[in-house]
Coordinates of C-alpha atoms in Angstrom, one line a residue:
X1 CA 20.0 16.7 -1.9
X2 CA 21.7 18.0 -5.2
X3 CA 23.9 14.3 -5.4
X4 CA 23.4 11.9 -4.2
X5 CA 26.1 8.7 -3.3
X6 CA 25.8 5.6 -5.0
X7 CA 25.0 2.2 -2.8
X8 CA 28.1 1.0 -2.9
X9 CA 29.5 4.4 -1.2
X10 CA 26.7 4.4 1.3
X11 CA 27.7 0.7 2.2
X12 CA 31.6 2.1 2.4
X13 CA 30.4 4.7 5.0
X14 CA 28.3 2.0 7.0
X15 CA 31.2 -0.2 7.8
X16 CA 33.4 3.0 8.7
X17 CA 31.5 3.9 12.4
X18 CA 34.3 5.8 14.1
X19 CA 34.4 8.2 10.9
X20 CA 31.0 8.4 9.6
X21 CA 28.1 7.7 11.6
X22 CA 27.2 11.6 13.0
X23 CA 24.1 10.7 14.2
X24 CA 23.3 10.3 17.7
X25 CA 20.7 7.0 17.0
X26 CA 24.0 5.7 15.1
X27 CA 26.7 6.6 17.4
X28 CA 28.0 3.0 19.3
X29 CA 25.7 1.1 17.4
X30 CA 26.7 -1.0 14.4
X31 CA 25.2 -2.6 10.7
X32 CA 24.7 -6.4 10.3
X33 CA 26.3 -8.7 8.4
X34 CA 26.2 -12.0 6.8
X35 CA 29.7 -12.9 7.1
X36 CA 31.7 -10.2 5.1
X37 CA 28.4 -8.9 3.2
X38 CA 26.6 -6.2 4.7
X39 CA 23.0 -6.8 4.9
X40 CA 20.7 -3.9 2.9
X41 CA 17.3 -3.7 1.4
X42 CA 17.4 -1.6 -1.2
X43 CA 14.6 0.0 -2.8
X44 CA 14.2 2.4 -5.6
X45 CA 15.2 5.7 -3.8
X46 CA 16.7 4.1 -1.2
X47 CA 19.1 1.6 0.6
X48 CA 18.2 0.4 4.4
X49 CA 19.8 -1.1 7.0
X50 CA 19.0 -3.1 9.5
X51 CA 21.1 -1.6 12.9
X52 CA 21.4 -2.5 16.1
X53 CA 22.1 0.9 18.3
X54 CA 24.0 1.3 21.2
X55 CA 21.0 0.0 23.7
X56 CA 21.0 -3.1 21.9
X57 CA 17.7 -2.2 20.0
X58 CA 17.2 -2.9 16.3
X59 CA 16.5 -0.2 14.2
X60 CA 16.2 0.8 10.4
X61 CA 18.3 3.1 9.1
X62 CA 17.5 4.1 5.4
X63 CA 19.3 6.5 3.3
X64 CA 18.4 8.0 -0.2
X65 CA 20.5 7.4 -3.1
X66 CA 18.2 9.8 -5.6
X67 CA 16.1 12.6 -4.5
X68 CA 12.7 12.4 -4.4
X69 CA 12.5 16.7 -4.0
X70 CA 12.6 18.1 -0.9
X71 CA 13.0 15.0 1.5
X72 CA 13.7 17.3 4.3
X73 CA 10.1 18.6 4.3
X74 CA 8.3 15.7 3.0
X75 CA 10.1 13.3 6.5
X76 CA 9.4 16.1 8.8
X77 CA 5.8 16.9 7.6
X78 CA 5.1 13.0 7.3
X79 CA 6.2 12.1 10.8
X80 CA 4.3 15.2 12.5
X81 CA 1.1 13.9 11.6
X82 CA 1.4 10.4 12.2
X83 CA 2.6 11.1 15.3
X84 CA -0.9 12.9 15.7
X85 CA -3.2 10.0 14.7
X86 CA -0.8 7.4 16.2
X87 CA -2.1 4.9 14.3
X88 CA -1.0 1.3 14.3
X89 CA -0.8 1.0 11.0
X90 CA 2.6 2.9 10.8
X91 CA 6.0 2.6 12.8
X92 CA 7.5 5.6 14.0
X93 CA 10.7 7.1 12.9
X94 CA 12.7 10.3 13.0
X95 CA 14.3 12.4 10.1
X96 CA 18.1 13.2 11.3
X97 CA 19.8 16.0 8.8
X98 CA 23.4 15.7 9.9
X99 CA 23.2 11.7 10.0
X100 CA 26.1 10.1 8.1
X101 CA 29.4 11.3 6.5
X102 CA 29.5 9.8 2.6
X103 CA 32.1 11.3 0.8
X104 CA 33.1 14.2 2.7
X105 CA 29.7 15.3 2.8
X106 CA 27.2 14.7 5.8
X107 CA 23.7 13.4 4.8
X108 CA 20.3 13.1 6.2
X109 CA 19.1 9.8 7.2
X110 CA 15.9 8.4 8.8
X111 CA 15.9 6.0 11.7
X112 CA 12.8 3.7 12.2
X113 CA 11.3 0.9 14.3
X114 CA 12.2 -1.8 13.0
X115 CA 9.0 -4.0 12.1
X116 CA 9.4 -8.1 12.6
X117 CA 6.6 -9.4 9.8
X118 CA 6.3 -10.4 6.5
X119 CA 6.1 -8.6 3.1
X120 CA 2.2 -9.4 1.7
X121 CA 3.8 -11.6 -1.0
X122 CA 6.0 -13.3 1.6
X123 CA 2.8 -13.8 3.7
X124 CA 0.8 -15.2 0.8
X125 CA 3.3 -17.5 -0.3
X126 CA 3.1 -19.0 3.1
X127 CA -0.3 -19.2 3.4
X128 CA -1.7 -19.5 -0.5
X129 CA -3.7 -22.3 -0.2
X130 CA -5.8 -21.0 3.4
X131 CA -8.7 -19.2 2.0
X132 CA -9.9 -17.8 5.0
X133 CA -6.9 -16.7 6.7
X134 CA -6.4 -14.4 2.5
X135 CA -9.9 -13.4 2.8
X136 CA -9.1 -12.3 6.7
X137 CA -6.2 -10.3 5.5
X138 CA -8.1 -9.0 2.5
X139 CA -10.7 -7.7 5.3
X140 CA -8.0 -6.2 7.5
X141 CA -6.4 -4.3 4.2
X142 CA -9.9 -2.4 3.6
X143 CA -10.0 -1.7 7.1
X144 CA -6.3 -0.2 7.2
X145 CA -7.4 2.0 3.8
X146 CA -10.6 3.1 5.3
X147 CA -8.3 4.5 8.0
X148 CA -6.4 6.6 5.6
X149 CA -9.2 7.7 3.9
X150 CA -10.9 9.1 7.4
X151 CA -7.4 10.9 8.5
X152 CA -7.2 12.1 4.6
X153 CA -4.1 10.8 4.1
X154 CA -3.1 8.1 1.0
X155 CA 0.4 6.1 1.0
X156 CA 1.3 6.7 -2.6
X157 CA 3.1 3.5 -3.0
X158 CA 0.8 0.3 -2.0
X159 CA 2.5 -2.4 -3.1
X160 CA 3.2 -6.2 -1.8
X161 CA 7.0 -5.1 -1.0
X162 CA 5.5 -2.1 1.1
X163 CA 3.0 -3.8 3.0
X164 CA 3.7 -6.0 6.2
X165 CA 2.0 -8.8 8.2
X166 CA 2.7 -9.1 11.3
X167 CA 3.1 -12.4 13.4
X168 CA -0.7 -11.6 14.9
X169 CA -1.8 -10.8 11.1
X170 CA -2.4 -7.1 11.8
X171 CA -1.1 -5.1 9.0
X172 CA 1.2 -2.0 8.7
X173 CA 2.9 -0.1 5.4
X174 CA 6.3 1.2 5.4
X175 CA 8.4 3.6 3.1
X176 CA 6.9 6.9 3.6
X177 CA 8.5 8.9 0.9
X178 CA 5.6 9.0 -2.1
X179 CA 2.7 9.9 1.5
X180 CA 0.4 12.7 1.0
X181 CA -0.6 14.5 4.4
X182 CA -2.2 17.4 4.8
X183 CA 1.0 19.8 5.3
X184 CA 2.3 18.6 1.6
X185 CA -0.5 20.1 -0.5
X186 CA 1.2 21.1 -3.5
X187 CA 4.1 19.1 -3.4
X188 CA 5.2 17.1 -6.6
X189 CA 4.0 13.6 -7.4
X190 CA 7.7 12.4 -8.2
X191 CA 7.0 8.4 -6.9
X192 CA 4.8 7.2 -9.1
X193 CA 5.0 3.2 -7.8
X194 CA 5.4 -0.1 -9.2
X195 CA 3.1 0.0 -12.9
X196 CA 1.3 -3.1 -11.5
X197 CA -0.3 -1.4 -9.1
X198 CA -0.8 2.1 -10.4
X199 CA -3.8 4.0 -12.7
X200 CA -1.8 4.6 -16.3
X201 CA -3.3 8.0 -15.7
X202 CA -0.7 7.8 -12.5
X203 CA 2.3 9.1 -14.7
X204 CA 1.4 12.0 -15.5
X205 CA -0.3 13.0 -12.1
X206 CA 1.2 16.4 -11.2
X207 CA 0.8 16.6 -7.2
X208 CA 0.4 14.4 -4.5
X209 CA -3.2 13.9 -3.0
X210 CA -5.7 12.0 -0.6
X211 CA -6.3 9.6 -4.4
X212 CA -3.1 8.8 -4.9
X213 CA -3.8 5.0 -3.2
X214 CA -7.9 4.7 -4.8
X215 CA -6.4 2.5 -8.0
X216 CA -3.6 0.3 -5.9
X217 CA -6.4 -0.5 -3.4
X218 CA -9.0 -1.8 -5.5
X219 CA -6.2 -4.2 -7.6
X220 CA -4.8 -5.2 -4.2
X221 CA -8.2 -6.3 -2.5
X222 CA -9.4 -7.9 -5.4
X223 CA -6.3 -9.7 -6.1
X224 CA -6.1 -11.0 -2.7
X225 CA -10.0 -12.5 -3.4
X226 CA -8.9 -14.1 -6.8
X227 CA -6.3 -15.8 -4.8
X228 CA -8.6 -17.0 -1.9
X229 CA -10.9 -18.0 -4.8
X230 CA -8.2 -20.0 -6.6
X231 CA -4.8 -21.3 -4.8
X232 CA -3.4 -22.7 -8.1
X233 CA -3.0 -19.1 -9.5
X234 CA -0.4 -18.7 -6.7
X235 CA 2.9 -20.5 -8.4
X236 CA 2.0 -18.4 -11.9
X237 CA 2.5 -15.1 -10.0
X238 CA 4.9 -15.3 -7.3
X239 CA 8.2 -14.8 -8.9
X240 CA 6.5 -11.3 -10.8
X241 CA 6.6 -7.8 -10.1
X242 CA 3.2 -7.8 -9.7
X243 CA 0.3 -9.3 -7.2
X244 CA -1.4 -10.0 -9.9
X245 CA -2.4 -7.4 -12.4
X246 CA 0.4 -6.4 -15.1
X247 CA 0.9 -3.0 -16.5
X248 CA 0.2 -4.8 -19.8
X249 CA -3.1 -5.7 -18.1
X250 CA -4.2 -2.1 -17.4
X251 CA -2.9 -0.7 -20.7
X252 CA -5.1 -3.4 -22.6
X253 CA -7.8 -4.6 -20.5
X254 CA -10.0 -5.7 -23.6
X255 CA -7.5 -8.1 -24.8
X256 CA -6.2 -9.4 -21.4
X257 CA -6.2 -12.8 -20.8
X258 CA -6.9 -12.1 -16.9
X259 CA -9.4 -9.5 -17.6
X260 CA -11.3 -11.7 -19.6
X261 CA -10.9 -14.8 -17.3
X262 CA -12.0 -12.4 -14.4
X263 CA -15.3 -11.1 -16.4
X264 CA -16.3 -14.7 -16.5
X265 CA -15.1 -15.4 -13.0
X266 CA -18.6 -17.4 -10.8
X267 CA -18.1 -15.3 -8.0
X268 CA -19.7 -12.1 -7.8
X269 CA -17.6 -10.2 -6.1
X270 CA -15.3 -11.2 -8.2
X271 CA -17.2 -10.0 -11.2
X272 CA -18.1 -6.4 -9.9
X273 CA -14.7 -5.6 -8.9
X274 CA -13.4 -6.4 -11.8
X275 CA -16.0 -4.2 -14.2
X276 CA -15.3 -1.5 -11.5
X277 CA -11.5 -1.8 -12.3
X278 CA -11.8 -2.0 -16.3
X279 CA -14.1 0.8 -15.9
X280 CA -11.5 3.0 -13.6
X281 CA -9.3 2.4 -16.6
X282 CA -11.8 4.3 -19.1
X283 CA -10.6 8.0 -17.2
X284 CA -8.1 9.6 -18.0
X285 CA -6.9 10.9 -14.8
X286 CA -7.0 9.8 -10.8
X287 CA -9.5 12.6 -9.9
X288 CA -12.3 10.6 -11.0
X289 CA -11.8 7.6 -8.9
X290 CA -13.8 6.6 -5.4
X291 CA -12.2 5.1 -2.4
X292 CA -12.3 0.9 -1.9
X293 CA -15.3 1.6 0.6
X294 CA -17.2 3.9 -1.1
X295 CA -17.3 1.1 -4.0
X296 CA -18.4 -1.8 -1.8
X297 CA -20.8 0.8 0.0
X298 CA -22.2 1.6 -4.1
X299 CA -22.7 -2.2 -4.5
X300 CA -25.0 -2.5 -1.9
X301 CA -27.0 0.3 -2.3
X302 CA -27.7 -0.9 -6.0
X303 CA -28.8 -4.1 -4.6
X304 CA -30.9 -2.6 -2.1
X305 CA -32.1 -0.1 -4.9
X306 CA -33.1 -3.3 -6.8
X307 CA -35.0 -4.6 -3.9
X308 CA -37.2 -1.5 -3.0
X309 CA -38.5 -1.4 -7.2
X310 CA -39.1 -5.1 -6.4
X311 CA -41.3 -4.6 -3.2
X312 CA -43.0 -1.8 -4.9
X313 CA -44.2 -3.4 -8.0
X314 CA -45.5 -6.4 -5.6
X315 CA -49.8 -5.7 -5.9
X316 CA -50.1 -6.1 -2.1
X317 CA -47.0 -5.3 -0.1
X318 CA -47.5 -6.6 3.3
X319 CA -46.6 -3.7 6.4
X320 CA -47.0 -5.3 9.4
X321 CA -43.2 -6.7 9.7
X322 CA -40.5 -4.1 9.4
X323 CA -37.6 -3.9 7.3
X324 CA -34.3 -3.2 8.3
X325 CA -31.6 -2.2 6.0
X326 CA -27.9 -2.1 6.7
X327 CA -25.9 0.6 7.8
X328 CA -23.1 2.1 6.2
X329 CA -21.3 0.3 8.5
X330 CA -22.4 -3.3 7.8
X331 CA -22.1 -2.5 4.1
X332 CA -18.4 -1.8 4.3
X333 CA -17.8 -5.3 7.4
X334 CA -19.8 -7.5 4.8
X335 CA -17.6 -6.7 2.2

């Protein structure tokens, strides 16, 4: 994809049907509207449409308006393996080369499920003052990372605008183009995500890999506990780019307000994450980071570290109850 259309020719080509749409998923179907505007969610490498196709099913059509290096591969690879581990945290979608006519010249597009929910900051502007129902969510997000992490795949772009919640509160991600998978080893790093949610060290990060997600998921999980912890901190964030954390916050953490509110913070949790965090920003590159479970698994196993010294130096231990620790397992569900 050597050029690219702008938008606004994209757009020109959507409300053309008879002339442009190539596509077999596009053929009799049409875009929607909101009286003469043409409704599109546009993103930083693409534009997408909602569609309803000719079976009267909605679908999302998204097109690229800058090239993000070989898309062709990237979809293709992307959508094999999902459709391996068909897992429910991603919808399914095809990658269609001769899709739409744009200026005399036929692009790919992508066709996808389209996914009824709420963005995370849409969700957590409905629901910032119910603690439980953040610190639910929060739960369900490790869980959803800890999935990536076993099938050795990272997103590359966790972000509130990319992250859905569904009527039920299950969660899924969307816009696939900045995935690692195993077929892409080697491929370029070109999306680098939204700066308040990415490692500084993220810029300069040469090829995608299973770490591209380890810094997004730790500032996303602890965010969502500051805001279970504190509803007021809701109205100060919600009309940001952020969730919470600024790129001004990460490039000075010693002299940010919110770090230094956070240091302070009573909860523990709190506390931890947040040192963990400041002390993710000390390296120089995302190679050296741990995944969100492996951190929470660390926790506890200082803790229960601390406890063994403790029973040892006791003069008279007693023996005759046994002692059960937790199991990886419980570490990461308490968590």
């Amino acid at each position: 994809m050597s050029s690219l259309p702008s938008r606004t020719d994209i757009v020109t080509a959507m409300r053309n049907p008879f002339v442009s749409y190539k596509a077999a998923d596009l053929i009799g179907g049409n875009i929607l509207c909101t009286g003469s505007r043409v409704i599109q969610y546009s993103g930083g490498y693409t534009t997408v449409f909602p569609f309803i196709g000719k079976s009267k099913n909605k679908i999302a059509v998204r097109c690229w308006v800058a090239d993000i290096g070989d898309a062709k591969k990237r979809t293709q690879t992307i959508a094999t393996h999902l459709s391996k581990i068909n897992s429910q945290y991603f919808v399914k979608f095809n990658y269609i080369e001769n899709g739409l006519l744009v200026n005399g010249n036929i692009l790919p597009v992508v066709v996808m499920d389209w996914v009824e929910g709420k963005t995370l900051k849409e969700f957590l502007n409905s629901n910032y003052n119910n603690s439980s129902l953040i610190l639910d969510i929060a739960n369900k997000f490790k869980e959803m990372v800890q999935c990536f992490h076993q099938n050795n795949i990272s997103h590359g772009d966790l972000q509130h605008g990319n992250i859905m919640v569904k009527s039920d509160n299950s969660l899924l991600v969307i816009d696939y183009d900045s995935m690692f998978v195993e077929g892409l080893i080697g491929m370029p790093d070109n999306i680098k995500g939204l700066p308040g949610y990415q490692h500084p060290a993220r810029q300069k990060n040469k090829n995608v890999s299973p770490k591209l997600d380890y810094f997004s998921e730790l500032v996303i999980y602890l965010s969502l506990l500051v805001f279970a912890d504190n509803h007021s901190l809701w109205n100060q964030y919600y009309d940001t780019e952020d969730l919470l954390f600024s790129k001004q916050d990460f490039e000075n953490p010693n002299t940010s307000k919110l770090f230094n509110a956070l240091k302070k913070h009573t909860n523990p949790k709190i506390t931890d994450l947040t040192a963990k965090l400041i002390d993710y920003l000390k390296h120089d590159t995302i190679d050296k980071l741990e995944p969100l479970e492996d951190i929470l698994i660390n926790k506890m196993e200082v803790a229960k570290e601390s406890i063994f010294e403790k029973w040892n130096l006791q003069p008279n231990p007693p023996t005759s109850k046994k002692t059960t620790f937790p199991t990886k397992d419980d570490i990461v569900n308490k968590f």
